[in-house]
Tab-separated table of C-alpha atoms and ligand atoms in Angstrom:
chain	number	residue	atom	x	y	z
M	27	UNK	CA	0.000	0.000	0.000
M	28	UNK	CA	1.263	3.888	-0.584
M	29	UNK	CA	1.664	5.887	2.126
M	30	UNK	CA	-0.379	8.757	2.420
M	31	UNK	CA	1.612	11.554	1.249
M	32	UNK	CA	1.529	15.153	-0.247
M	33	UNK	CA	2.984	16.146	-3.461
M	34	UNK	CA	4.946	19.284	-4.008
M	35	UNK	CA	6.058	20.625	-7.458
M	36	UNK	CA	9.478	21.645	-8.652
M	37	UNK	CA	10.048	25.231	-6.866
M	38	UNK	CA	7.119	25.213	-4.459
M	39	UNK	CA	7.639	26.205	-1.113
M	40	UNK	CA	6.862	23.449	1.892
M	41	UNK	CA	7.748	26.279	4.676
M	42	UNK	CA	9.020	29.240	4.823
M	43	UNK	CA	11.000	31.188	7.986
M	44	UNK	CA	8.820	32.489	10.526
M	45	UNK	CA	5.786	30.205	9.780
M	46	UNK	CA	4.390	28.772	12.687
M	47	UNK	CA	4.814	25.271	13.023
M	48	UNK	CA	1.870	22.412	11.866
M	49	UNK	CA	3.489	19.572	11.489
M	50	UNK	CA	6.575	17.974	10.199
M	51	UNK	CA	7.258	15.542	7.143
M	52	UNK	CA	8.564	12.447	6.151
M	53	UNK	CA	10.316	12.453	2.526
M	54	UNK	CA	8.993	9.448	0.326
M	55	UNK	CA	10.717	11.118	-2.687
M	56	UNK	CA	12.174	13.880	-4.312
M	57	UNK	CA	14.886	16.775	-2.913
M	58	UNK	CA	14.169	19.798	-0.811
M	59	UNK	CA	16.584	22.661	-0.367
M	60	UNK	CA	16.503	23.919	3.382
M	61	UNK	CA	17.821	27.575	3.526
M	62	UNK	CA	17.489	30.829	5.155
M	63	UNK	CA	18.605	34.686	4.820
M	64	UNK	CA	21.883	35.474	6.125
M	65	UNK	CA	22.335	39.085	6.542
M	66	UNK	CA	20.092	39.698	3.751
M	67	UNK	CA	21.599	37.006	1.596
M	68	UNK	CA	19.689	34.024	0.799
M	69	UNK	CA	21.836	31.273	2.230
M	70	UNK	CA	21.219	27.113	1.817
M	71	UNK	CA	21.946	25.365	4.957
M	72	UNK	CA	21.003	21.172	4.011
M	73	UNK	CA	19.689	19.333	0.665
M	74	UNK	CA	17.202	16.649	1.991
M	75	UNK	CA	16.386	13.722	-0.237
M	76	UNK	CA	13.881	9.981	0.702
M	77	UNK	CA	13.733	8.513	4.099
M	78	UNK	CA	14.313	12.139	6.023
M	79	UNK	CA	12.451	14.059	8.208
M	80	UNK	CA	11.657	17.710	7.287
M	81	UNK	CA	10.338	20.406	9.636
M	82	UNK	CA	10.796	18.380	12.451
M	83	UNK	CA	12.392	20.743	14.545
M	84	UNK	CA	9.606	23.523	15.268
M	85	UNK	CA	7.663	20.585	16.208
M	86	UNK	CA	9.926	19.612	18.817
M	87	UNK	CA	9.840	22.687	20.671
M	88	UNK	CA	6.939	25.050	19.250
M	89	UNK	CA	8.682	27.337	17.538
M	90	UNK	CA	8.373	28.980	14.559
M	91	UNK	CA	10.458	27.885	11.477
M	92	UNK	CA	13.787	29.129	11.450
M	93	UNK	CA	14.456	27.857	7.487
M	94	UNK	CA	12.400	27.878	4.320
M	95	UNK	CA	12.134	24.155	2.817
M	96	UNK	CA	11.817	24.612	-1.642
M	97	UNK	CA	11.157	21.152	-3.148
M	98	UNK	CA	14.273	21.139	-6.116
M	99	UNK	CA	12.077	18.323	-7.554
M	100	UNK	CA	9.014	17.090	-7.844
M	101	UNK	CA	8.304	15.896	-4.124
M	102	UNK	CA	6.165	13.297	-1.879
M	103	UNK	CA	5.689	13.899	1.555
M	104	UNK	CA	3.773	12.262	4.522
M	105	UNK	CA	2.864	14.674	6.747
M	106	UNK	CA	3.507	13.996	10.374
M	107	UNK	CA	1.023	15.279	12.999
M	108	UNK	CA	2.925	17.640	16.158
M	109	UNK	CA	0.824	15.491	18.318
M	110	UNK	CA	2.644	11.960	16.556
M	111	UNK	CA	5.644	13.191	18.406
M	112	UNK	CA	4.534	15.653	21.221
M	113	UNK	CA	3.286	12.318	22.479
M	114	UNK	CA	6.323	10.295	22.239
M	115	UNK	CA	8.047	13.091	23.540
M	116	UNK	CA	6.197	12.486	26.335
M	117	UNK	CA	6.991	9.370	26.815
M	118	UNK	CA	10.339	9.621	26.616
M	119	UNK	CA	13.231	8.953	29.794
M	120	UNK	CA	13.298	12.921	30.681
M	121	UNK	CA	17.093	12.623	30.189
M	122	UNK	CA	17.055	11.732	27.042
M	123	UNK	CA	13.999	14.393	26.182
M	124	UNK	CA	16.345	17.158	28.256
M	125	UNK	CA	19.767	16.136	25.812
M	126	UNK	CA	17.659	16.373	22.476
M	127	UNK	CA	16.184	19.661	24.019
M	128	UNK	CA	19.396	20.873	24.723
M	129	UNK	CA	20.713	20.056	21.312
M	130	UNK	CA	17.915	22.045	19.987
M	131	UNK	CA	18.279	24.866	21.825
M	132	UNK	CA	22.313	25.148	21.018
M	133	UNK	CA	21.708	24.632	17.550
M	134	UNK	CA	18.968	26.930	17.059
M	135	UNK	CA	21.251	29.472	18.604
M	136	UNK	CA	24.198	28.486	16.313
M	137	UNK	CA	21.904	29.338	13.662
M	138	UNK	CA	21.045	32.465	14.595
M	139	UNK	CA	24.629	33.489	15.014
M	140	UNK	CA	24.735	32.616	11.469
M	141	UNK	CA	22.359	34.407	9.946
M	142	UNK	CA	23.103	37.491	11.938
M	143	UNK	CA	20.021	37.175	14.349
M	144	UNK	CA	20.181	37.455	17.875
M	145	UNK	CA	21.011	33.686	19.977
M	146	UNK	CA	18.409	32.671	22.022
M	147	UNK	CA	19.618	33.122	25.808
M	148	UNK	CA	16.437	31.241	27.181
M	149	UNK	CA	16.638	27.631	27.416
M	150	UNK	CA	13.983	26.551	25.185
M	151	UNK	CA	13.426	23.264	27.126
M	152	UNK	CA	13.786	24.456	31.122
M	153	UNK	CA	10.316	23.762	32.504
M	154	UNK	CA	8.181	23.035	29.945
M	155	UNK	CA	10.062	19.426	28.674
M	156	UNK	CA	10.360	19.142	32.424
M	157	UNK	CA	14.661	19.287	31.997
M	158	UNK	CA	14.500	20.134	35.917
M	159	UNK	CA	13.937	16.799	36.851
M	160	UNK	CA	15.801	15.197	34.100
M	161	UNK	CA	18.552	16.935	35.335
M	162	UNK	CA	18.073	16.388	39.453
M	163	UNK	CA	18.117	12.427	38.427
M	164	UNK	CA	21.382	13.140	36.542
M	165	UNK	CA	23.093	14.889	39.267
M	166	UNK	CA	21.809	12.133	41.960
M	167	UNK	CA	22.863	9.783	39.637
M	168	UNK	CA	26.416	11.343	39.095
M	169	UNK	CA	26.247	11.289	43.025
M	170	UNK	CA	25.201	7.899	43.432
M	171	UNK	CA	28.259	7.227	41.452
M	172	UNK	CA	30.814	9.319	43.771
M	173	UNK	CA	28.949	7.892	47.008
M	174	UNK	CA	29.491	4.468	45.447
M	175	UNK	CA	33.635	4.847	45.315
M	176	UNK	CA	33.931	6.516	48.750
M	177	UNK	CA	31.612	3.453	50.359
M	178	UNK	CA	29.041	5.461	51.810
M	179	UNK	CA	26.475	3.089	51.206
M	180	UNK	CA	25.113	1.119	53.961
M	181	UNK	CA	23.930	-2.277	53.933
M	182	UNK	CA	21.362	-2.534	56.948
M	183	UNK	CA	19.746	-6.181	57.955
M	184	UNK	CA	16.431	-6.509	59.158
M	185	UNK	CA	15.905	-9.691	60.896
M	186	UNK	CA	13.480	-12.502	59.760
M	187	UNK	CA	12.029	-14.383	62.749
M	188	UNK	CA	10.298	-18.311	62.843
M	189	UNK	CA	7.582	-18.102	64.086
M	190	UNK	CA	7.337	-21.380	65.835
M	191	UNK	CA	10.062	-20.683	68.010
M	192	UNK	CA	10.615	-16.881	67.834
M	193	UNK	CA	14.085	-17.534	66.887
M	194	UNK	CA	16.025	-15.018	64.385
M	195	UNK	CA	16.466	-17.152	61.132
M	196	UNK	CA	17.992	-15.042	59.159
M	197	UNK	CA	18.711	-11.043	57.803
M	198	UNK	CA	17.246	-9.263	54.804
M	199	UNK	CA	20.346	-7.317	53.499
M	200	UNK	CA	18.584	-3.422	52.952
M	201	UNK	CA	20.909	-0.749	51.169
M	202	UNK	CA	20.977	2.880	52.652
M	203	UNK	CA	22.412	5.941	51.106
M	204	UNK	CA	23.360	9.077	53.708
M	205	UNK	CA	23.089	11.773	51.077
M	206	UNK	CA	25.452	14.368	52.640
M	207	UNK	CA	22.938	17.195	51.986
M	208	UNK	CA	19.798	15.430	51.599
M	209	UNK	CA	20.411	12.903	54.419
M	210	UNK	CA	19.022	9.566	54.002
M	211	UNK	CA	17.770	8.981	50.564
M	212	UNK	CA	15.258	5.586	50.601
M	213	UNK	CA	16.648	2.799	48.127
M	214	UNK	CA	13.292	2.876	46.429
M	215	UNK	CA	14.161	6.448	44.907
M	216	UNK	CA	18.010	5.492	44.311
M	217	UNK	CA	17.695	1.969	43.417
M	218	UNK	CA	15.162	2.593	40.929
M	219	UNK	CA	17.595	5.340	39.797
M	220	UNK	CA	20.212	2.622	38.936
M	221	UNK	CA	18.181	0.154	37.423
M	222	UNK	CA	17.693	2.733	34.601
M	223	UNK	CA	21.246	2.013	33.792
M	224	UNK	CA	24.069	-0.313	34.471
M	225	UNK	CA	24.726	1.474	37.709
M	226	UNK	CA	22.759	-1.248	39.488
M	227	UNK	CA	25.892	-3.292	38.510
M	228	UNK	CA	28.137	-1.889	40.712
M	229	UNK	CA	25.646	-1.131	43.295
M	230	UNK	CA	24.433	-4.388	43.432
M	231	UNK	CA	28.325	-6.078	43.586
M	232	UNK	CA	28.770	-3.823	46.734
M	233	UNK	CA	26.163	-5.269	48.470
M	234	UNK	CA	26.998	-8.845	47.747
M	235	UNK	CA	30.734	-8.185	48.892
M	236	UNK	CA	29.318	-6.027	52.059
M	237	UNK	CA	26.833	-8.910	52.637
M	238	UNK	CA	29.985	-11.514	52.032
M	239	UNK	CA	31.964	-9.803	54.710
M	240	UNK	CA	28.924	-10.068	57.174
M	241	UNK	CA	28.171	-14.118	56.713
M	242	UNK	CA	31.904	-13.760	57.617
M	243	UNK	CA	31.972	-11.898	60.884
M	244	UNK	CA	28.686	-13.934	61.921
M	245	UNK	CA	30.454	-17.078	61.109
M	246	UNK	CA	33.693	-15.581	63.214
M	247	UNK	CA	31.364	-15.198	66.005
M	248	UNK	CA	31.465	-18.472	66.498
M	249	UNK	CA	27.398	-18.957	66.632
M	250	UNK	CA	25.733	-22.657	66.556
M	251	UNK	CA	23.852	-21.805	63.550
M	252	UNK	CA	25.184	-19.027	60.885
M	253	UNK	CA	21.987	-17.131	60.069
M	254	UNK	CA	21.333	-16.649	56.464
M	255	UNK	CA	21.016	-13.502	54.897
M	256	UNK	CA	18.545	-12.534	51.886
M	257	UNK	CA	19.960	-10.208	48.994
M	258	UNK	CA	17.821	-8.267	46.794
M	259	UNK	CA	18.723	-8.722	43.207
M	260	UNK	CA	17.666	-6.688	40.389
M	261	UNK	CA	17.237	-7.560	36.523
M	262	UNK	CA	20.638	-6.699	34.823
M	263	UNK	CA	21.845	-8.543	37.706
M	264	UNK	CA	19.900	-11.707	36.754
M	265	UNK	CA	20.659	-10.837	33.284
M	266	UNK	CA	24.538	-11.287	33.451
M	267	UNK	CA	25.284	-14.816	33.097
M	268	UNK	CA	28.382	-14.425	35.205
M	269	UNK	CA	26.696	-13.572	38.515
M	270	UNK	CA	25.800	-16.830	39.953
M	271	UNK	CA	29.749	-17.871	39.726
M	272	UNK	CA	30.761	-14.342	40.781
M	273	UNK	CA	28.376	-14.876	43.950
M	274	UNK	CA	29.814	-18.585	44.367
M	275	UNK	CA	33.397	-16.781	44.279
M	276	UNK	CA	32.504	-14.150	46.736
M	277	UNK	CA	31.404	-17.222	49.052
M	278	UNK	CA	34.708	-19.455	48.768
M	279	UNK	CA	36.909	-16.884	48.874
M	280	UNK	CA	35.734	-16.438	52.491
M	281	UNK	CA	35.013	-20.358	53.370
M	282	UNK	CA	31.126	-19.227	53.346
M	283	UNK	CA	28.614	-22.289	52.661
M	284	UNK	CA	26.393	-21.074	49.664
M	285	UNK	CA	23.049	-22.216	51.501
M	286	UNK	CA	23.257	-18.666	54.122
M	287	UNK	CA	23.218	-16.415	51.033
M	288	UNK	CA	19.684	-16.102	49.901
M	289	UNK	CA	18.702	-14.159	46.578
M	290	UNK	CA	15.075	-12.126	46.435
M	291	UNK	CA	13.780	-11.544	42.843
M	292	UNK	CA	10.587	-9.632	42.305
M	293	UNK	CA	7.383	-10.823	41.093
M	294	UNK	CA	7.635	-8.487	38.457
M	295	UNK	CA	10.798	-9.127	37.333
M	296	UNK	CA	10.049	-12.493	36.729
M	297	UNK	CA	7.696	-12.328	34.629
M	298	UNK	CA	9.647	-10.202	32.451
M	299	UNK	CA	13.105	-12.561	32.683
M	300	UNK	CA	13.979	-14.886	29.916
M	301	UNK	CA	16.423	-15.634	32.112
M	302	UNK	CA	15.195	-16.667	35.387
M	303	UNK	CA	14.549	-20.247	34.949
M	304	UNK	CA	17.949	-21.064	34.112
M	305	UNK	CA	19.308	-18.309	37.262
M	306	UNK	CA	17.104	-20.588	39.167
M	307	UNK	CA	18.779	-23.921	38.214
M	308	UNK	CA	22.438	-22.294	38.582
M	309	UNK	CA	21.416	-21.539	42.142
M	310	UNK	CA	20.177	-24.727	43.161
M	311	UNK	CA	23.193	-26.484	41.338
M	312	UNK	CA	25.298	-24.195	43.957
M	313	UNK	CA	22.796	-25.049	46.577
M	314	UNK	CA	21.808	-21.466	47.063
M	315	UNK	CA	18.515	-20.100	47.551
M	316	UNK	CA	15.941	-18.233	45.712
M	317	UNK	CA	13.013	-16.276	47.032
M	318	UNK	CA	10.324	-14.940	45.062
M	319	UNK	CA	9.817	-11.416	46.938
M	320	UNK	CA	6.976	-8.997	46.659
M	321	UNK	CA	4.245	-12.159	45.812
M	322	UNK	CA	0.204	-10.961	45.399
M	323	UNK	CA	1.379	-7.552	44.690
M	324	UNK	CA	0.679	-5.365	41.088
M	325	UNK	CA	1.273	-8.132	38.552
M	326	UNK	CA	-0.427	-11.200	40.153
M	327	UNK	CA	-0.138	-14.220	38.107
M	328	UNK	CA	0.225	-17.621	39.342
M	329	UNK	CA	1.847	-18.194	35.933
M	330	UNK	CA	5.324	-18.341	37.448
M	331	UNK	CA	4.663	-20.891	40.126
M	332	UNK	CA	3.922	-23.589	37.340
M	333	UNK	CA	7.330	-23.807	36.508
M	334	UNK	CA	9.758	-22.458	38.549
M	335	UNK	CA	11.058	-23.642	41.807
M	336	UNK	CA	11.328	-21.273	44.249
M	337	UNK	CA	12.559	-21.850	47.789
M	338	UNK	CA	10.404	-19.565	49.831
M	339	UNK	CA	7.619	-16.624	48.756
M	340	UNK	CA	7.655	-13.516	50.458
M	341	UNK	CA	3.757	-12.621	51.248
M	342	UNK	CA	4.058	-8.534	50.496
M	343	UNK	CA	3.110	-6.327	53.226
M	344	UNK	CA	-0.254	-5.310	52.076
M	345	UNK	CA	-1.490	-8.951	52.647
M	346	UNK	CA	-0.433	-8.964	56.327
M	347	UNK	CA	-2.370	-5.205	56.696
M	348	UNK	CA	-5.338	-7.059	55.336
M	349	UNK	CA	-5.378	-9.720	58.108
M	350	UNK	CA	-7.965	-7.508	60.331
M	351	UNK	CA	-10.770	-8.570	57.199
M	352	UNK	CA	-11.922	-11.941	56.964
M	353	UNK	CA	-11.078	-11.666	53.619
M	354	UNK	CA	-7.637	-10.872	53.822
M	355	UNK	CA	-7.408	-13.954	56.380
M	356	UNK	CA	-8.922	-16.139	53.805
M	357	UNK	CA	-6.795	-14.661	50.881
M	358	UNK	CA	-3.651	-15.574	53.044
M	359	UNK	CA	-4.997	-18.562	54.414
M	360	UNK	CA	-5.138	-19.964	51.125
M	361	UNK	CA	-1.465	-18.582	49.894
M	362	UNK	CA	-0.334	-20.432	53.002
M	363	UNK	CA	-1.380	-23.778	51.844
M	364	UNK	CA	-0.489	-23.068	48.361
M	365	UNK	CA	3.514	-22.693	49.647
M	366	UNK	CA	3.293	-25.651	51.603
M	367	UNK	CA	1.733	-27.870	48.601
M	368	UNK	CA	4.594	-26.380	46.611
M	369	UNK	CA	7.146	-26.724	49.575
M	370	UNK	CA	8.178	-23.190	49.983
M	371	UNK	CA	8.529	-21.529	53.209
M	372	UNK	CA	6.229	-18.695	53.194
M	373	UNK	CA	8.245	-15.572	54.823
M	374	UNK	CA	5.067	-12.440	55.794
M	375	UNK	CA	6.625	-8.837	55.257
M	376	UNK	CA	5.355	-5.967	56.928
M	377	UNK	CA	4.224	-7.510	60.064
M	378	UNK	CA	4.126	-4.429	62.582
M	379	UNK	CA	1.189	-6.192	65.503
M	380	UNK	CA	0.906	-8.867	67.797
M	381	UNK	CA	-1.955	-9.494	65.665
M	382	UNK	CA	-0.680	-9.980	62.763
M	383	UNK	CA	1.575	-12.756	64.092
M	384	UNK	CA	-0.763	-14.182	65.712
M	385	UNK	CA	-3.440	-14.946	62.923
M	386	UNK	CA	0.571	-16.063	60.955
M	387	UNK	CA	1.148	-18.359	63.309
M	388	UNK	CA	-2.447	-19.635	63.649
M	389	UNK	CA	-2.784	-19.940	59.724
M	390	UNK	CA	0.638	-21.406	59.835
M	391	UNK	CA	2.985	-19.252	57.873
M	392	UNK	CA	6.107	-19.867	58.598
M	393	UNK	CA	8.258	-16.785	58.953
M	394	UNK	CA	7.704	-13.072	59.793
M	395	UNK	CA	9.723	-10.095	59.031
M	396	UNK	CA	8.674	-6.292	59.994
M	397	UNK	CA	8.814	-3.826	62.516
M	398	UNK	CA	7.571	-5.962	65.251
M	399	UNK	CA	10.360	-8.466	64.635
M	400	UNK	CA	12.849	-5.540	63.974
M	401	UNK	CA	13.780	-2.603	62.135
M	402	UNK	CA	16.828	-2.407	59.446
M	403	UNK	CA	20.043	-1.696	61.581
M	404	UNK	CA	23.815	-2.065	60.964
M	405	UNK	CA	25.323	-5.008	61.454
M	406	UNK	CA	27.433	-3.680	64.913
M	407	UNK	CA	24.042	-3.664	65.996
M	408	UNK	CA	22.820	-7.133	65.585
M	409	UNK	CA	26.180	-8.241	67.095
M	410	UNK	CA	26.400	-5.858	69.996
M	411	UNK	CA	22.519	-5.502	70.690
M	412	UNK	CA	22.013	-2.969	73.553
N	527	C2E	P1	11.588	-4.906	49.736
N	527	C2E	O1	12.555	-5.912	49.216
N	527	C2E	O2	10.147	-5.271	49.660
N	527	C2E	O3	12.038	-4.619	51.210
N	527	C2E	C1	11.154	-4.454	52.285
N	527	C2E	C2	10.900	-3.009	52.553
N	527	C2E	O4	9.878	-2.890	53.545
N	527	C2E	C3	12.112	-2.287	53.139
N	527	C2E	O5	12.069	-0.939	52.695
N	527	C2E	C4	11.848	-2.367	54.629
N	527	C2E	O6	12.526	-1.395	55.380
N	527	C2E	C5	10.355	-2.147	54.656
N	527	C2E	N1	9.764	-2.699	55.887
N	527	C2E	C6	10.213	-3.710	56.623
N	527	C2E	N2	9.388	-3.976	57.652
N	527	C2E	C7	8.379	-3.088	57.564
N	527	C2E	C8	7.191	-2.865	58.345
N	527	C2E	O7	6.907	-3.537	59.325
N	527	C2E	N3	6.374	-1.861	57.934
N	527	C2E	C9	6.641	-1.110	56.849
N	527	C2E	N4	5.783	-0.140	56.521
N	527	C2E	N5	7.749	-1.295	56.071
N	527	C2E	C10	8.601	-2.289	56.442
N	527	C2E	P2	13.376	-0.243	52.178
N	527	C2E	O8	14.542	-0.645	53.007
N	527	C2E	O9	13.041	1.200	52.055
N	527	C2E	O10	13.585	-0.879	50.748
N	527	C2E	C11	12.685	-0.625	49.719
N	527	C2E	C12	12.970	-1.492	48.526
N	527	C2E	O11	14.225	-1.159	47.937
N	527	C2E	C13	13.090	-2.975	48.852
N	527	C2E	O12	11.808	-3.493	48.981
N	527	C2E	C14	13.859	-3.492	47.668
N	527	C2E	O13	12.982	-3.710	46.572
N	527	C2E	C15	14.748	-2.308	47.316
N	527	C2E	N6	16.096	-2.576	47.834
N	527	C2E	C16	16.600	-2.344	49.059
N	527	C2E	N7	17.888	-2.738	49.126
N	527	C2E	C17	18.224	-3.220	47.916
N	527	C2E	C18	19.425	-3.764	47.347
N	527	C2E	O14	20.477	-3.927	47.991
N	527	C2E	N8	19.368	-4.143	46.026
N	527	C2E	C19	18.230	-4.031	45.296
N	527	C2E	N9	18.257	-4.437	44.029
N	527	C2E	N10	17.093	-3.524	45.798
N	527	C2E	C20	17.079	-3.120	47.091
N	528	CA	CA1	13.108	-7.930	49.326
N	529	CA	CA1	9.338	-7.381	49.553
């Protein structure tokens, strides 16, 4: 089929300088001069020829047209509605809206330094392509980065408790950042932050090593039973097919068994993993553990459960703030059996009452973690409690 398209004869004029713009174009065929006046003179900047975009520019950021296109030949063009990219725009990672924005904005002023105008001062973008906070994520991110070499992040645990017999099972390894102006920034603002790029690398390695180094001092301690500890991992972490051996390496290097490290993955994540079934079966060949974290919450599907073998589910906290409904007791109720048909130990987040464990323990869930059990806290203070 053709594409909808305009034609334009030999010498007719597509745009001229100072028209608002309408629209851009796509060129299906034919050439089009771009030019303007420079200090009176008529000047051409570009020839455009099939498979370019014309006009697209005053689109981009409202302004009028700063060149006149000519068609030198006979000409097709698709037109291309402002709103066909204001949306995309949109849509687009701010930082990669605020560099286009910026290239605009330099070039437009290149181009009136050319034709004799006057440059722009005002950043076209600032505000309205909402370059603020494209630029407050880079600079947190360029932070992140700087915080990362000196070690100032903190790897807090938060202890996991058996129900049964109220002993402390095990640690959930949870990353703090003290932000030297903004104090201490939550991981769900900068780990989000670093899963947009490979950052999350680098993050993520520190944790393991920090988390390493812990297993290590427990294990010093001299303690009956080491305790494990769980580590949150994130998708390009998954995605690298060197990390289970890296993890395994971090272990032996400090004589640590692999079953006390424990890895969390998402519910989310893995149903968008190609990978996970076969980050699953590395771990188990290594005899480490997997937890599926964050289960019943935003992208529910029992899909996973068919095929993958996880060691324990973590119930998300919004399930155990439900068990004052008879509902939300039935709901869990019913997630409790379906772990123990599937043997997984079932591990409850968020568990803040008496209550809460109570109707747990009653419905038989194994484990509880929260604020009842204990809040995040460095690991000098699980040693040396007070
Ligand atoms: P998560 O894995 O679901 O971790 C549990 C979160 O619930 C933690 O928030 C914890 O402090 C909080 N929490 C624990 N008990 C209670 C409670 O009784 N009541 C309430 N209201 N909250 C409780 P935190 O530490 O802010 O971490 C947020 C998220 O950041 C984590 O959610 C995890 O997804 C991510 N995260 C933290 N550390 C790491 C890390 O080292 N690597 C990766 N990839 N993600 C991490
Ligand atoms: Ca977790
Ligand atoms: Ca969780």
């Amino acid at each position: 089929m053709q594409p909808y398209s305009e034609s334009f004869k030999t010498g007719s004029i597509i745009f001229a300088e100072g028209d608002s713009p309408t629209g851009a174009y796509l060129i299906e065929s034919g050439r089009i001069e771009i030019s303007t006046r420079q200090f009176g003179e008529h000047r051409v900047l570009d020839e455009l020829g099939p498979g370019m975009l014309l006009g697209e520019m005053a689109v981009l950021d409202d302004s009028p047209r700063t060149a006149t296109a000519r068609a030198v030949t006979d000409c097709a063009l698709t037109p291309i509605d402002a709103d066909q990219f204001a949306e995309r725009l949109a849509a687009a990672d701010p930082i990669v809206r605020a560099l286009l924005m910026s290239q605009l904005t330099r070039y437009r002023s290149a181009l009136a330094t050319l034709t004799g105008g006057t440059p722009g001062t005002e950043n076209v973008a600032l505000g309205r392509h909402g370059n603020a906070d494209a630029f407050g994520k880079i600079r947190l991110e360029s932070e992140l980065r700087a915080a990362l070499e000196r070690k100032e992040l903190e790897v807090r645990l938060q202890p996991i408790e058996e129900i049964v017999s109220g002993r402390i099972a095990g640690y959930e390894a949870l990353v703090r950042w003290q932000h030297p102006e903004r104090g201490a920034v939550s991981p769900a603002e900068f780990i989000r932050l670093a899963e947009e790029t490979s950052l999350i690398l680098p993050v993520g390695d520190y944790v393991l090593e920090r988390v390493c180094d812990m297993l290590l001092e427990f294990k010093q301690r001299g303690d009956k039973r080491l305790p494990f500890i769980a580590v949150n991992m994130s998708a390009r972490q998954l995605d690298d097919p060197k990390m289970v051996e890296r993890i395994l390496a971090l272990l032996h290097s400090r004589g640590l068994p692999a079953d006390r490290l424990k890895l969390e993955v998402t519910e989310s994540l893995v149903l968008n993993s190609a990978h996970i079934a076969e980050f699953l079966a590395r771990c188990h060949a290594a005899g480490m553990h997997v937890a599926l974290d964050d289960f019943g919450t935003g992208y529910s599907n029992l899909g996973p459960l068919l095929t993958l073998s996880f060691d324990q589910i973590k119930l998300d906290g919004s399930f155990v703030k439900a068990l004052d409904t008879s509902r939300g007791v039935a709901v869990v109720g019913v997630i409790v059996a379906m772990a123990r048909a599937l043997d997984c130990d079932l591990i409850a987040e968020g568990v803040e009452t008496h209550e809460q464990r109570e109707v747990l323990h009653k419905l038989g869930c194994r484990y509880a973690q929260g604020w009842l059990v204990g809040k995040p806290i460095p690991l000098q203070e699980v040693l040396n409690p007070v």
